[in-house]
Coordinates of C-alpha atoms and ligand atoms in Angstrom, one line a residue:
X1419 CA 66.5 -1.2 34.4
X1420 CA 64.3 1.8 33.0
X1421 CA 60.8 2.1 34.6
X1422 CA 57.9 0.9 32.1
X1423 CA 56.1 3.6 30.5
X1424 CA 52.7 4.3 32.7
X1425 CA 50.0 2.9 30.4
X1426 CA 47.6 6.2 29.9
X1427 CA 44.8 4.9 31.1
X1428 CA 42.7 6.4 28.3
X1429 CA 44.0 3.5 26.2
X1430 CA 41.6 1.7 24.7
X1431 CA 40.9 -1.9 24.4
X1432 CA 42.1 -3.3 21.2
X1433 CA 40.0 -6.1 18.7
X1434 CA 42.2 -9.0 20.1
X1435 CA 41.6 -7.4 23.9
X1436 CA 37.7 -7.3 23.1
X1437 CA 37.3 -10.8 21.7
X1438 CA 39.6 -12.0 24.4
X1439 CA 37.3 -10.9 27.0
X1440 CA 34.3 -12.4 25.2
X1441 CA 34.7 -16.3 24.5
X1442 CA 31.6 -17.1 22.7
X1443 CA 33.2 -14.4 20.3
X1444 CA 35.6 -15.5 17.8
X1445 CA 37.3 -14.4 15.0
X1446 CA 37.8 -16.4 11.8
X1447 CA 40.0 -16.0 9.1
X1448 CA 37.8 -16.9 6.6
X1449 CA 34.1 -16.2 8.0
X1450 CA 35.2 -13.7 9.7
X1451 CA 33.4 -12.4 13.5
X1452 CA 31.7 -15.7 14.8
X1453 CA 29.0 -15.6 17.6
X1454 CA 29.2 -19.3 19.0
X1455 CA 29.2 -21.2 15.8
X1456 CA 27.5 -19.1 13.5
X1457 CA 29.4 -16.4 11.5
X1458 CA 27.8 -12.8 12.1
X1459 CA 28.2 -12.1 8.2
X1460 CA 25.9 -14.8 7.6
X1461 CA 23.0 -13.3 9.2
X1462 CA 23.5 -9.6 7.8
X1463 CA 23.6 -11.3 4.6
X1464 CA 20.3 -13.0 5.6
X1465 CA 18.8 -10.6 7.9
X1466 CA 20.1 -7.2 6.8
X1467 CA 21.2 -4.5 9.5
X1468 CA 21.2 -2.9 11.4
X1469 CA 20.2 -6.5 13.4
X1470 CA 20.0 -7.3 17.3
X1471 CA 22.1 -10.6 17.6
X1472 CA 21.9 -12.9 20.6
X1473 CA 23.1 -15.6 21.8
X1474 CA 21.1 -18.2 23.9
X1475 CA 24.3 -20.0 25.0
X1476 CA 25.8 -17.1 26.6
X1477 CA 22.4 -16.3 28.2
X1478 CA 22.3 -19.8 29.8
X1479 CA 25.9 -20.2 31.2
X1480 CA 25.4 -16.7 33.0
X1481 CA 22.3 -18.1 34.2
X1482 CA 23.9 -21.4 35.6
X1483 CA 27.0 -19.2 36.8
X1484 CA 24.7 -16.7 38.9
X1485 CA 22.5 -19.4 40.3
X1486 CA 25.3 -21.7 41.0
X1487 CA 27.6 -19.0 43.3
X1488 CA 23.9 -18.1 45.0
X1489 CA 22.8 -21.9 45.3
X1490 CA 24.6 -21.9 48.8
X1491 CA 22.2 -19.4 50.2
X1492 CA 19.0 -20.8 48.1
X1493 CA 18.6 -17.4 46.6
X1494 CA 16.0 -17.0 43.8
X1495 CA 17.3 -15.6 40.8
X1496 CA 14.2 -13.7 38.9
X1497 CA 15.7 -12.3 35.5
X1498 CA 15.0 -8.2 35.3
X1499 CA 12.4 -8.4 32.8
X1500 CA 13.2 -4.8 31.7
X1501 CA 17.0 -5.6 30.4
X1502 CA 15.4 -7.5 27.8
X1503 CA 12.0 -9.3 27.5
X1504 CA 11.7 -10.7 24.1
X1505 CA 9.8 -13.8 24.4
X1506 CA 12.5 -16.4 23.8
X1507 CA 14.6 -14.7 26.0
X1508 CA 12.5 -15.3 29.0
X1509 CA 11.5 -18.8 27.9
X1510 CA 15.2 -19.8 28.3
X1511 CA 15.3 -18.2 31.2
X1512 CA 12.4 -20.2 32.8
X1513 CA 13.7 -23.2 31.4
X1514 CA 17.3 -21.9 33.2
X1515 CA 15.1 -21.8 36.5
X1516 CA 14.9 -18.2 36.6
X1517 CA 11.9 -16.2 37.8
X1518 CA 11.1 -12.9 36.8
X1519 CA 11.1 -9.2 38.0
X1520 CA 8.6 -7.4 36.4
X1521 CA 7.7 -3.5 36.3
X1522 CA 4.4 -3.3 34.3
X1523 CA 1.5 -5.0 33.3
X1524 CA 2.8 -5.6 29.9
X1525 CA 6.1 -7.6 31.0
X1526 CA 3.8 -9.4 33.7
X1527 CA 1.9 -10.8 30.6
X1528 CA 5.0 -11.5 28.7
X1529 CA 6.6 -13.1 31.4
X1530 CA 3.2 -15.4 32.0
X1531 CA 3.2 -15.7 28.3
X1532 CA 6.6 -17.1 28.1
X1533 CA 6.3 -19.9 30.8
X1534 CA 7.5 -18.0 34.1
X1535 CA 4.9 -19.4 37.1
X1536 CA 3.2 -17.0 38.2
X1537 CA 4.2 -17.6 41.5
X1538 CA 8.1 -16.9 40.2
X1539 CA 7.6 -13.2 39.1
X1540 CA 7.8 -10.8 41.2
X1541 CA 6.3 -6.9 40.3
X1542 CA 8.3 -3.6 41.2
X1543 CA 7.6 0.1 40.1
X1544 CA 7.2 3.0 41.5
X1545 CA 3.5 3.5 39.8
X1546 CA 2.0 0.7 39.3
X1547 CA -1.7 1.4 38.6
X1548 CA -4.8 -0.3 39.8
X1549 CA -5.6 -2.1 37.3
X1550 CA -2.5 -3.5 36.9
X1551 CA -2.2 -4.0 40.6
X1552 CA -5.0 -6.4 40.0
X1553 CA -4.2 -8.1 37.4
X1554 CA -1.3 -9.1 39.7
X1555 CA -3.4 -9.9 42.5
X1556 CA -5.5 -12.4 39.8
X1557 CA -2.9 -13.8 38.6
X1558 CA -1.7 -15.0 41.5
X1559 CA 1.9 -13.7 41.3
X1560 CA 4.4 -14.0 44.0
X1561 CA 5.2 -11.0 45.4
X1562 CA 4.1 -7.5 45.4
X1563 CA 7.4 -5.1 46.0
X1564 CA 5.6 -1.5 47.6
X1565 CA 7.1 0.8 46.9
X1566 CA 5.4 3.9 49.2
X1567 CA 2.3 4.5 51.3
X1568 CA 0.1 6.0 48.7
X1569 CA 0.5 2.6 46.8
X1570 CA -0.3 0.2 49.9
X1571 CA -3.3 1.9 50.1
X1572 CA -4.7 1.3 46.4
X1573 CA -3.0 -2.4 46.8
X1574 CA -4.8 -3.1 49.8
X1575 CA -8.3 -1.7 48.0
X1576 CA -7.8 -3.3 45.1
X1577 CA -7.2 -6.4 46.2
X1578 CA -9.5 -6.9 49.0
X1579 CA -12.2 -5.8 47.0
X1580 CA -11.5 -8.4 44.5
X1581 CA -11.3 -11.0 47.1
X1582 CA -7.6 -11.7 47.2
X1583 CA -4.6 -11.4 49.3
X1584 CA -1.1 -10.2 48.4
X1585 CA 2.7 -10.9 49.5
X1586 CA 3.8 -7.4 49.7
X1587 CA 7.5 -6.8 50.5
X1588 CA 8.3 -3.2 51.3
X1589 CA 10.5 -1.2 48.9
X1590 CA 13.2 0.4 51.2
X1591 CA 15.8 3.5 49.9
X1592 CA 18.4 2.9 51.6
X1593 CA 20.4 5.7 51.2
X1594 CA 22.9 4.4 49.7
X1595 CA 25.1 5.8 46.8
X1596 CA 26.2 2.9 44.4
X1597 CA 29.1 5.0 43.0
X1598 CA 27.2 4.6 39.3
X1599 CA 26.0 7.0 36.5
X1600 CA 23.4 9.3 38.3
X1601 CA 20.7 8.3 35.6
X1602 CA 21.0 4.6 36.8
X1603 CA 21.0 5.4 40.6
X1604 CA 18.3 4.1 42.8
X1605 CA 19.0 3.9 46.1
X1606 CA 19.8 7.4 46.9
X1607 CA 17.1 9.1 49.8
X1608 CA 16.4 11.9 46.8
X1609 CA 15.8 9.4 44.2
X1610 CA 12.1 8.3 43.4
X1611 CA 12.3 4.9 44.2
X1612 CA 11.6 3.1 47.7
X1613 CA 10.2 4.0 51.0
X1614 CA 12.9 5.8 53.4
X1615 CA 14.4 4.1 56.3
X1616 CA 12.5 6.3 59.1
X1617 CA 9.2 5.4 58.3
X1618 CA 9.6 1.6 56.8
X1619 CA 9.1 0.2 60.2
X1620 CA 5.5 2.2 61.0
X1621 CA 4.3 1.1 57.4
X1622 CA 4.9 -2.0 58.2
X1623 CA 3.1 -2.3 60.9
X1624 CA 0.1 -0.7 59.2
X1625 CA 0.5 -2.9 56.2
X1626 CA -0.3 -6.3 58.9
X1627 CA -3.2 -4.4 60.1
X1628 CA -4.9 -3.9 56.1
X1629 CA -6.6 -5.9 54.3
X1630 CA -6.0 -7.6 50.7
X1631 CA -2.2 -7.3 51.8
X1632 CA 0.3 -10.0 53.8
X1633 CA 3.4 -7.8 54.7
X1634 CA 6.7 -10.8 54.0
X1635 CA 9.5 -9.2 53.5
X1636 CA 11.5 -6.3 52.5
X1637 CA 13.0 -5.4 48.8
X1638 CA 15.7 -2.9 47.6
X1639 CA 17.6 -2.4 44.1
X1640 CA 20.0 0.2 44.4
X1641 CA 21.2 1.0 41.0
X1642 CA 22.7 -0.8 38.0
X1643 CA 26.2 -1.2 36.2
X1644 CA 27.7 -1.5 40.1
X1645 CA 31.3 -3.2 40.3
X1646 CA 32.4 -3.2 43.8
X1647 CA 30.4 -4.4 46.7
X1648 CA 31.1 -1.8 49.5
X1649 CA 27.5 -0.3 48.1
X1650 CA 25.8 -3.7 48.6
X1651 CA 27.0 -4.5 51.7
X1652 CA 26.1 -0.7 53.4
X1653 CA 22.4 -1.1 52.0
X1654 CA 21.8 -5.1 52.9
X1655 CA 23.7 -3.9 56.7
X1656 CA 20.3 -1.3 56.6
X1657 CA 18.4 -3.9 55.3
X1658 CA 19.3 -6.2 57.9
X1659 CA 19.0 -3.8 60.9
X1660 CA 15.2 -3.2 59.4
X1661 CA 14.7 -7.1 59.8
X1662 CA 15.7 -7.1 63.4
X1663 CA 13.9 -3.9 64.6
X1664 CA 10.4 -5.7 62.6
X1665 CA 11.1 -8.9 64.1
X1666 CA 11.7 -7.6 67.8
X1667 CA 8.6 -5.8 67.2
X1668 CA 6.5 -8.9 66.9
X1669 CA 6.2 -8.3 62.3
X1670 CA 7.0 -11.8 60.5
X1671 CA 10.0 -10.9 58.0
X1672 CA 10.5 -14.5 55.9
X1673 CA 11.7 -12.5 52.5
X1674 CA 14.5 -10.4 51.6
X1675 CA 14.7 -8.9 47.8
X1676 CA 18.4 -7.6 47.3
X1677 CA 17.9 -6.2 44.2
X1678 CA 20.0 -6.4 40.9
X1679 CA 22.4 -3.9 39.5
X1680 CA 25.5 -6.4 39.0
X1681 CA 28.0 -4.4 36.6
X1682 CA 29.2 -5.8 33.4
X1683 CA 32.5 -5.1 31.5
X1684 CA 31.5 -3.0 28.6
X1685 CA 35.2 -1.0 28.5
X1686 CA 37.9 -2.1 31.2
X1687 CA 35.3 -2.2 34.1
X1688 CA 35.8 -5.6 36.5
X1689 CA 32.5 -7.2 36.0
X1690 CA 30.5 -7.7 38.9
X1691 CA 31.4 -11.1 40.4
X1692 CA 28.6 -13.1 40.8
X1693 CA 30.6 -14.9 44.1
X1694 CA 31.6 -11.4 45.5
X1695 CA 27.6 -10.3 45.3
X1696 CA 26.5 -13.9 46.8
X1697 CA 29.0 -13.2 49.6
X1698 CA 28.0 -9.5 50.6
X1699 CA 24.4 -11.0 50.7
X1700 CA 25.8 -13.7 53.0
X1701 CA 27.3 -11.5 55.2
X1702 CA 24.6 -9.2 55.8
X1703 CA 22.0 -11.4 55.3
X1704 CA 22.5 -15.0 55.7
X1705 CA 21.5 -17.2 58.2
X1706 CA 18.6 -14.8 59.6
X1707 CA 16.1 -17.4 58.3
X1708 CA 15.3 -15.5 55.2
X1709 CA 13.5 -16.5 52.0
X1710 CA 16.4 -14.8 49.4
X1711 CA 15.9 -13.2 45.8
X1712 CA 18.0 -11.1 43.5
X1713 CA 16.9 -9.6 40.1
X1714 CA 20.2 -9.2 37.9
X1715 CA 19.4 -8.0 34.5
X1716 CA 22.2 -6.5 32.8
X1717 CA 24.2 -8.7 34.0
X1718 CA 22.7 -11.7 32.3
X1719 CA 21.7 -10.0 29.0
X1720 CA 24.0 -7.4 28.4
X1721 CA 27.3 -9.7 27.4
X1722 CA 25.0 -12.1 25.0
X1723 CA 24.0 -9.7 22.7
X1724 CA 25.2 -7.6 19.9
X1725 CA 23.9 -4.8 17.4
X1726 CA 25.2 -5.8 13.7
X1727 CA 25.5 -2.5 11.4
X1728 CA 26.8 -1.5 8.1
X1729 CA 29.0 1.6 7.1
X1730 CA 27.2 4.0 4.9
X1731 CA 30.3 6.2 4.3
X1732 CA 33.5 7.7 5.8
X1733 CA 33.3 11.1 5.6
X1734 CA 35.8 13.6 6.3
X1735 CA 34.8 17.4 8.1
X1736 CA 37.6 20.0 9.1
X1737 CA 40.1 17.3 9.6
X1738 CA 37.7 14.9 11.8
X1739 CA 36.9 11.6 10.2
X1740 CA 33.3 10.1 10.3
X1741 CA 32.1 6.8 10.3
X1742 CA 28.7 6.9 9.4
X1743 CA 26.8 3.5 9.9
X1744 CA 23.3 2.5 9.4
X1745 CA 22.6 1.7 12.9
X1746 CA 21.7 4.8 14.9
X1747 CA 20.3 6.0 18.3
X1748 CA 17.2 5.3 18.0
X1749 CA 18.7 1.2 17.8
X1750 CA 21.2 1.4 20.8
X1751 CA 20.4 5.0 23.0
X1752 CA 22.7 3.9 25.7
X1753 CA 25.2 6.0 23.9
X1754 CA 23.1 9.3 23.8
X1755 CA 21.5 8.7 27.1
X1756 CA 24.4 7.6 29.7
X1757 CA 27.8 8.1 27.6
X1758 CA 27.8 4.9 27.8
X1759 CA 30.9 3.0 26.0
X1760 CA 30.9 0.0 23.4
X1761 CA 33.4 -2.1 22.0
X1762 CA 33.0 -2.0 18.4
X1763 CA 34.6 -4.5 16.2
X1764 CA 34.8 -5.0 12.6
X1765 CA 33.3 -8.4 11.5
X1766 CA 35.8 -9.4 8.2
X1767 CA 39.2 -10.7 9.9
X1768 CA 41.0 -8.7 7.6
X1769 CA 39.2 -5.3 8.9
X1770 CA 40.3 -6.4 12.2
X1771 CA 43.9 -6.5 12.0
X1772 CA 44.1 -3.5 9.5
X1773 CA 46.0 -0.5 10.3
X1774 CA 43.7 1.7 12.7
X1775 CA 43.5 5.3 12.7
X1776 CA 40.7 7.5 14.8
X1777 CA 37.6 8.2 13.9
X1778 CA 34.1 9.2 15.4
X1779 CA 31.5 6.5 14.8
X1780 CA 27.9 7.4 14.3
X1781 CA 24.5 7.2 13.5
X1782 CA 22.4 8.3 10.0
X1783 CA 20.2 10.1 12.6
X1784 CA 19.7 14.3 12.6
X1785 CA 21.1 14.8 16.1
X1786 CA 24.1 15.3 17.0
X1787 CA 23.9 13.1 20.1
X1788 CA 23.7 9.8 17.5
X1789 CA 27.1 9.0 18.1
X1790 CA 28.2 6.0 19.5
X1791 CA 31.8 6.3 20.0
X1792 CA 34.0 9.6 19.8
X1793 CA 37.7 9.2 19.0
X1794 CA 38.0 5.7 18.4
X1795 CA 40.3 3.5 16.9
X1796 CA 38.9 1.9 13.8
X1797 CA 40.6 0.9 10.4
X1798 CA 39.3 2.7 7.2
X1799 CA 36.0 0.4 6.2
X1800 CA 34.3 0.9 2.4
X1801 CA 31.0 1.1 2.4
X1802 CA 29.0 -2.2 3.5
X1803 CA 31.4 -3.3 5.6
X1804 CA 29.9 -4.4 9.0
X1805 CA 30.7 -4.2 12.7
X1806 CA 29.3 -5.5 15.7
X1807 CA 28.3 -3.2 18.3
X1808 CA 29.3 -5.8 21.8
X1809 CA 27.6 -5.6 25.0
X1810 CA 24.2 -4.6 23.9
X1811 CA 22.3 -7.3 25.0
X1812 CA 20.4 -5.2 27.6
X1813 CA 19.1 -2.0 27.7
X1814 CA 19.6 -2.3 24.0
X1815 CA 16.8 -3.0 21.6
X1816 CA 14.0 -3.1 24.7
X1817 CA 14.7 1.2 24.3
X1818 CA 14.8 1.2 20.8
X1819 CA 12.0 3.9 19.0
X1820 CA 11.4 4.4 15.3
X1821 CA 12.8 7.9 15.4
X1822 CA 13.3 9.5 12.1
X1823 CA 10.7 6.8 10.9
X1824 CA 13.5 3.9 11.0
X1825 CA 11.6 0.9 11.7
X1826 CA 12.7 -1.5 14.6
X1827 CA 15.6 -3.5 14.1
X1828 CA 15.7 -7.1 13.0
X1829 CA 16.2 -9.7 16.1
X1830 CA 18.2 -13.1 15.8
X1831 CA 19.0 -15.8 18.4
X1832 CA 22.0 -17.6 17.6
X1833 CA 22.5 -21.0 20.0
X1834 CA 25.4 -23.5 18.9
X1835 CA 25.4 -23.6 15.0
X1836 CA 21.8 -22.8 14.4
X1837 CA 20.4 -19.7 14.5
X1838 CA 16.6 -18.0 14.2
X1839 CA 15.1 -14.9 13.7
X1840 CA 13.4 -14.4 16.5
X1841 CA 11.5 -10.7 15.2
X1842 CA 11.8 -9.8 11.8
X1843 CA 12.6 -6.3 10.8
X1844 CA 9.7 -4.0 11.5
X1845 CA 7.5 -3.4 7.9
X1846 CA 8.0 0.6 7.0
X1847 CA 4.6 0.9 6.2
X1848 CA 3.5 -0.5 9.8
X1849 CA 5.3 3.1 11.1
X1850 CA 2.0 5.1 9.9
X1851 CA -0.7 2.0 9.1
X1852 CA -2.6 3.5 12.6
X1853 CA -1.9 6.4 11.7
X1854 CA -5.3 8.9 11.1
X1855 CA -5.9 12.3 9.5
X1856 CA -9.0 14.0 11.2
X1857 CA -12.0 14.2 8.7
X1858 CA -11.6 18.5 8.6
X1859 CA -8.0 18.3 7.0
X1860 CA -8.7 14.6 5.2
X1861 CA -10.9 16.4 1.9
X1862 CA -9.3 18.0 -0.7
Ligands
PLP1331 C1 16.0 -2.0 36.3 C2 15.1 -3.1 37.9 C3 16.8 -4.4 38.2 C4 17.8 -4.8 37.4 O1 18.7 -3.9 37.2 P1 20.2 -4.2 36.6 O2 21.0 -3.2 36.6 O3 20.0 -4.4 35.1 O4 20.7 -5.7 37.0 C5 16.1 -4.9 39.4 N1 15.5 -4.6 40.3 C6 14.7 -3.6 40.2 C7 13.6 -2.9 40.9 C8 14.8 -2.4 38.7 O5 14.3 -1.9 38.3

């Protein structure tokens, strides 16, 4: 019998394969693509495009799965707010038992506003400013992850002057390669993040001598979109060694914050497994009497959201077919910034089974980088036909800009058969409402 021809590894997943891997999406013969029980075309009709849509049911299910995997370790889940900081999503995370990992005073205020208790909030970030540190100390948040000796001094001064004593974890840079895109790796010695392993023990002892701060443990976060446990294991082993060293020197180390970074399947990657992640944490840091935490963002929110767009027109230039959408890189920047691959599926049931051919899928912004996909297989789509750009729930709407004077897109939440606008499309006039023309130019 002849051997099967090898499947080229450049083969794209078909629409059916993309939907099969995403149980909350389904194609209905009349209504087209549904998210949970809501036809996405009904949302596009009512709200227009481009429009972000996020599935509450998906967020809940993913948080529950992650918490269940970490339950045996009694680890706390702190949602990384920067992945998607909408108040409705933070409220849902709070209701599902998650705390928050924030990286700015603004994110901290969002988390508090959404009802995440201060004692479930951890503050990370390489450049926290004194007013933000003071705000965090006053709010009584659970922990500040300090990223440098310099920041430790500032925090000590700010907190002690205000009469506070803040629980501090030192963020360690374990110098491991997370094997991910260079722009989202954070745990190499030459990245800007964290404190070198060689200086951490001395800094921990110094922290114990400072007023206004109480060193309680260590933190790390090695990168994002990580699909295997090997980098986690290597990093956690180094942190476990450091815990032992510190304890042998008489320091109290009661917490380790293991960071986030768990990857998802945008194209054909194997999704990061919560059980495997928990296994790596448990194998390296379990049984040490530590309070453990994790800080996932992308894994929780990424697959829960999509971006709806309409076709403006299709054009052919020098033999290349371009499908031009009304969404652009100012809405979803990941393809332009990280060369990210996102599944793109037609909303119409007939379009989803029509013959496909090669096309570039682009936005209207005046940048060649405004390209969602190169050489993608799509059917010919008429103007006004709609598509969903998948897995856009994390690092999507939060990274939007108004470049090319394009207002921020509307946002919608779906929950079962209900849906609601959770942020209307930004009114165009608000783009310039706060701009002023200096006096000397005003008179004419
Ligand atoms: C961004 C970030 C996370 C979340 O990363 P994901 O890849 O979205 O899971 C967690 N912790 C810190 C400190 C971060 O900066």
